[in-house]
Amino acid sequence: MRKITVRDFLKKKQKGEKLVLLTCYDYTFARIIEDSGSVDGVLVGDSLGMVVKGETDTLGVSIEDVVYHTKAVSRGLKTPLIIADMPFGSYQAGIEVGINNAIRLIKAGADAVKIEGGREVAGLIKKLVSFGIPVMGHLGMTPQYKNIFGGYRLRGKDRKTKERIVEDARVLEESGVFSIVLEMVPESLGREVQEAVSVPVIGIGAGRYTAGQILVIYDILGLYKDLNIRFVRQYANGYDIFRDSIKKYAEDIKEGRFPGEENVFN
Ligand code: KIV
């Protein structure tokens, strides 16, 4: 399979083909995603702060963290588009800071970067696109704004917020994004945003009418137990499978069943 590009994202949306995205943070999972042959885009998300580093939010993630994980992920992928998240603090201090950090992510192996926010990041997005860096937007419940929102809450319930999100989506499209992640909003708003822009909207808890969907890989595999999120569908009980395997390994050692004949050098 050939490498998927940002142009393919638009083409797939125009053909009515749903876009499939997942997050990923390391080489081994990247190899599994590649082998599945079924994922269009992989996000090295700042959710790594929670699922990899064990923090309670994404705010502590540094540009160095995302560079490190992007390098690992990019070694395991040939086909999906690789998008690296711009973490909190990597672009807020000015356009120049944002440009320098986006360049670091591209050099680490990303094909595109993702930036949270609406009209306030439009200037940065225009600059990045003008320098050849594709940008994915992120609207709705943007986790880097959790201290303003008062936690991880459904966004876009009232008319004012709804209108702002739709207008921000238009601004992001005009600024040159190739796609927009829309997180945790009512399904009707997910539909409205997708109808307001021609670029594919990638929903996460944004209902059934967006051009694509994204989830955190540890969530679909049932590995991350700290949160119970309504918009997640779990496809494996990874946590229990891994815990029980570790228990069996310990039992085998204690009972003298491991190493076996096949594991020793004669
Ligand atoms: O960081 C992340 O994983 C994300 C997705 C949940 C969209 O931003």
Coordinates of C-alpha atoms and ligand atoms in Angstrom, one line a residue:
M1 CA 0.0 0.0 0.0
R2 CA 1.3 3.5 -0.8
K3 CA 1.7 6.3 1.7
I4 CA -1.6 8.1 2.4
T5 CA -1.4 11.9 2.0
V6 CA -3.4 14.9 3.0
R7 CA -4.9 15.0 -0.5
D8 CA -6.1 11.4 0.0
F9 CA -8.0 12.6 3.1
L10 CA -10.0 15.1 0.9
K11 CA -10.5 12.6 -1.9
K12 CA -11.8 9.9 0.5
K13 CA -14.2 12.4 2.0
Q14 CA -15.5 13.5 -1.4
K15 CA -16.1 9.8 -2.3
G16 CA -18.0 9.3 0.9
E17 CA -15.4 6.9 2.3
K18 CA -15.1 7.1 6.1
L19 CA -11.6 8.0 7.3
V20 CA -10.2 5.8 10.1
L21 CA -7.7 7.3 12.6
L22 CA -6.1 6.1 15.8
T23 CA -3.6 7.5 18.2
C24 CA -0.3 5.7 18.6
Y25 CA 2.8 6.4 20.8
D26 CA 5.4 3.7 20.1
Y27 CA 7.0 1.4 17.5
T28 CA 5.3 -1.9 18.5
F29 CA 1.8 -0.5 18.3
A30 CA 2.7 1.3 15.1
R31 CA 3.7 -2.1 13.5
I32 CA 0.4 -3.6 14.5
I33 CA -1.5 -0.6 13.0
E34 CA 0.5 -0.9 9.8
D35 CA -0.1 -4.7 9.7
S36 CA -3.9 -4.1 10.1
G37 CA -3.8 -2.3 6.7
S38 CA -6.9 -0.4 7.7
V39 CA -5.9 2.9 9.2
D40 CA -5.7 6.2 7.2
G41 CA -4.1 8.4 9.8
V42 CA -2.1 8.0 13.0
L43 CA -2.0 10.8 15.6
V44 CA 0.9 11.0 18.0
G45 CA -1.4 12.7 20.5
D46 CA -0.6 14.6 23.6
S47 CA -3.0 12.1 25.2
L48 CA 0.3 10.3 25.8
G49 CA 0.6 12.5 28.9
M50 CA -2.2 10.4 30.4
V51 CA -1.9 6.9 28.8
V52 CA 1.9 6.7 28.7
K53 CA 3.2 9.1 31.4
G54 CA 0.3 8.5 33.9
E55 CA -0.5 12.2 34.3
T56 CA -4.0 13.4 34.9
D57 CA -4.2 15.7 31.9
T58 CA -2.2 16.6 28.7
L59 CA -0.8 19.9 30.0
G60 CA 2.6 18.5 31.2
V61 CA 3.5 17.0 27.8
S62 CA 6.5 18.7 26.2
I63 CA 7.6 19.1 22.6
E64 CA 10.5 16.8 23.5
D65 CA 8.0 14.1 24.5
V66 CA 6.1 14.4 21.2
V67 CA 9.4 14.4 19.2
Y68 CA 10.5 11.2 21.0
H69 CA 7.2 9.4 20.4
T70 CA 6.9 10.6 16.8
K71 CA 10.3 9.2 16.0
A72 CA 9.3 5.8 17.5
V73 CA 5.9 5.7 15.7
S74 CA 7.3 6.8 12.3
R75 CA 9.8 3.8 12.4
G76 CA 6.8 1.4 12.5
L77 CA 4.6 3.0 9.8
K78 CA 4.8 3.1 6.1
T79 CA 1.2 3.7 5.0
P80 CA -0.9 5.9 7.3
L81 CA -0.5 9.7 7.4
I82 CA 1.4 10.6 10.6
I83 CA 0.1 13.6 12.5
A84 CA 2.0 14.9 15.6
D85 CA 0.2 16.9 18.2
M86 CA 1.6 20.4 19.1
P87 CA 1.5 20.1 23.0
F88 CA 0.5 22.9 25.4
G89 CA 3.3 25.5 25.5
S90 CA 4.7 24.7 22.1
Y91 CA 3.0 27.5 20.2
Q92 CA 1.2 29.8 22.6
A93 CA 4.2 32.1 23.1
G94 CA 4.2 33.3 19.5
I95 CA 4.2 32.4 15.9
E96 CA 7.9 31.9 15.7
V97 CA 7.9 29.5 18.6
G98 CA 5.1 27.5 16.9
I99 CA 6.9 27.4 13.6
N100 CA 10.1 26.2 15.2
N101 CA 8.3 23.4 17.1
A102 CA 6.2 22.3 14.1
I103 CA 9.5 22.0 12.2
R104 CA 10.9 19.8 14.9
L105 CA 7.9 17.4 14.6
I106 CA 8.2 17.2 10.9
K107 CA 11.9 16.4 11.2
A108 CA 11.0 13.7 13.7
G109 CA 8.9 11.9 11.1
A110 CA 5.5 13.6 11.2
D111 CA 3.7 14.4 7.9
A112 CA 1.5 17.0 9.5
V113 CA 0.8 18.7 12.9
K114 CA -2.3 19.1 14.9
I115 CA -3.1 22.3 16.8
E116 CA -5.9 22.9 19.3
G117 CA -7.9 26.1 19.0
G118 CA -10.0 28.3 16.7
R119 CA -9.5 31.8 15.4
E120 CA -6.7 32.4 17.9
V121 CA -4.4 30.0 16.0
A122 CA -5.4 31.0 12.5
G123 CA -2.3 33.2 12.0
L124 CA 0.0 30.3 13.0
I125 CA -1.8 27.8 10.7
K126 CA -1.5 30.2 7.7
K127 CA 2.2 30.5 8.2
L128 CA 2.8 26.8 8.7
V129 CA 0.8 25.9 5.6
S130 CA 2.7 28.6 3.6
F131 CA 5.9 26.8 4.6
G132 CA 4.6 23.4 3.5
I133 CA 3.5 22.0 6.8
P134 CA 0.0 20.5 6.7
V135 CA -2.1 21.3 9.7
M136 CA -5.0 19.5 11.3
G137 CA -7.3 21.7 13.5
H138 CA -8.9 20.6 16.8
L139 CA -12.2 22.1 18.0
G140 CA -14.9 21.3 20.5
M141 CA -13.7 19.9 23.8
T142 CA -10.0 20.8 23.4
P143 CA -8.2 19.2 26.4
Q144 CA -5.5 21.9 26.6
Y145 CA -8.4 24.3 27.6
K146 CA -9.6 22.1 30.4
N147 CA -8.9 24.8 33.1
I148 CA -11.1 27.3 31.2
F149 CA -13.8 24.7 30.5
G150 CA -13.8 23.4 34.1
G151 CA -12.8 19.8 33.1
Y152 CA -13.5 17.5 30.2
R153 CA -17.1 18.4 29.5
L154 CA -19.4 18.2 26.5
R155 CA -19.0 21.4 24.4
G156 CA -21.5 23.2 22.2
K157 CA -24.6 22.7 24.2
D158 CA -25.7 26.4 24.2
R159 CA -26.3 28.4 21.0
K160 CA -23.4 30.8 21.5
T161 CA -20.8 28.1 21.9
K162 CA -22.3 26.1 19.0
E163 CA -22.1 29.2 16.7
R164 CA -18.6 29.9 17.8
I165 CA -17.4 26.3 17.0
V166 CA -19.0 26.4 13.5
E167 CA -17.5 29.8 12.8
D168 CA -14.1 28.6 14.1
A169 CA -14.3 25.6 11.7
R170 CA -14.8 28.0 8.8
V171 CA -11.9 30.2 10.0
L172 CA -9.7 27.1 10.2
E173 CA -10.6 26.0 6.7
E174 CA -9.9 29.4 5.3
S175 CA -6.5 29.3 7.1
G176 CA -5.6 26.1 5.2
V177 CA -6.2 23.1 7.5
F178 CA -6.6 19.8 5.7
S179 CA -8.8 18.4 8.3
I180 CA -10.4 19.2 11.7
V181 CA -10.7 17.0 14.8
L182 CA -14.0 17.7 16.6
E183 CA -14.2 16.4 20.1
M184 CA -17.1 15.7 22.5
V185 CA -19.9 17.7 21.1
P186 CA -23.6 16.8 20.4
E187 CA -24.1 14.8 17.3
S188 CA -26.2 17.6 15.7
L189 CA -23.3 20.0 16.0
G190 CA -20.9 17.3 14.6
R191 CA -23.2 17.2 11.6
E192 CA -23.4 21.0 11.3
V193 CA -19.7 21.5 11.5
Q194 CA -19.1 18.9 8.8
E195 CA -21.7 20.6 6.6
A196 CA -20.1 24.0 7.2
V197 CA -16.7 23.0 5.8
S198 CA -15.4 21.0 2.9
V199 CA -12.4 19.5 4.6
P200 CA -12.9 16.2 6.5
V201 CA -14.0 16.5 10.1
I202 CA -12.7 13.7 12.3
G203 CA -15.0 13.1 15.2
I204 CA -14.2 11.8 18.7
G205 CA -17.4 11.8 20.6
A206 CA -19.0 14.0 17.9
G207 CA -21.5 11.6 16.5
R208 CA -22.0 9.7 13.3
Y209 CA -22.0 12.3 10.6
T210 CA -18.4 13.4 10.4
A211 CA -16.1 12.3 7.6
G212 CA -14.0 10.2 9.9
Q213 CA -13.5 9.0 13.5
I214 CA -10.5 8.8 15.8
L215 CA -10.0 7.1 19.2
V216 CA -7.1 6.5 21.5
I217 CA -5.6 3.1 20.8
Y218 CA -5.3 2.1 24.5
D219 CA -9.1 2.8 24.8
I220 CA -10.2 0.6 21.9
L221 CA -7.9 -2.2 23.2
G222 CA -9.2 -1.8 26.8
L223 CA -5.8 -1.1 28.2
Y224 CA -6.4 2.3 29.9
K225 CA -8.7 2.0 33.0
D226 CA -8.4 5.4 34.5
L227 CA -11.4 6.9 32.6
N228 CA -14.7 5.5 31.5
I229 CA -15.7 7.4 28.4
R230 CA -19.1 7.1 26.8
F231 CA -17.8 7.7 23.2
V232 CA -15.3 4.9 23.3
R233 CA -16.0 1.4 21.9
Q234 CA -13.7 -1.3 23.4
Y235 CA -12.7 -4.1 21.0
A236 CA -10.6 -6.1 23.4
N237 CA -10.2 -6.5 27.1
G238 CA -6.4 -5.9 26.8
Y239 CA -6.0 -5.0 30.5
D240 CA -7.3 -8.3 31.7
I241 CA -5.5 -10.3 29.0
F242 CA -2.1 -8.7 29.9
R243 CA -2.6 -8.9 33.6
D244 CA -3.5 -12.6 33.4
S245 CA -0.6 -13.3 31.1
I246 CA 1.8 -11.7 33.7
K247 CA 0.2 -13.9 36.4
K248 CA 0.7 -17.1 34.3
Y249 CA 4.3 -16.1 33.6
A250 CA 5.0 -15.7 37.4
E251 CA 3.2 -19.0 38.2
D252 CA 5.2 -20.9 35.5
I253 CA 8.5 -19.6 37.0
K254 CA 7.5 -20.5 40.5
E255 CA 6.2 -24.0 39.5
G256 CA 9.3 -24.7 37.4
R257 CA 7.4 -24.8 34.1
F258 CA 9.4 -21.9 32.6
P259 CA 12.0 -22.0 31.1
G260 CA 10.9 -25.2 29.2
E261 CA 12.9 -27.6 27.0
E262 CA 12.3 -25.3 24.0
N263 CA 13.7 -22.2 25.8
V264 CA 17.1 -23.6 26.8
F265 CA 20.4 -23.9 24.9
N266 CA 21.9 -27.4 24.8
Ligands
KIV1 O1 -4.2 13.7 22.0 C1 -5.0 13.0 21.5 O2 -5.0 11.8 21.5 C2 -6.1 13.7 20.8 C3 -7.2 12.9 20.2 C4 -8.0 12.3 21.3 C5 -8.0 13.5 19.2 O3 -6.0 14.9 20.6

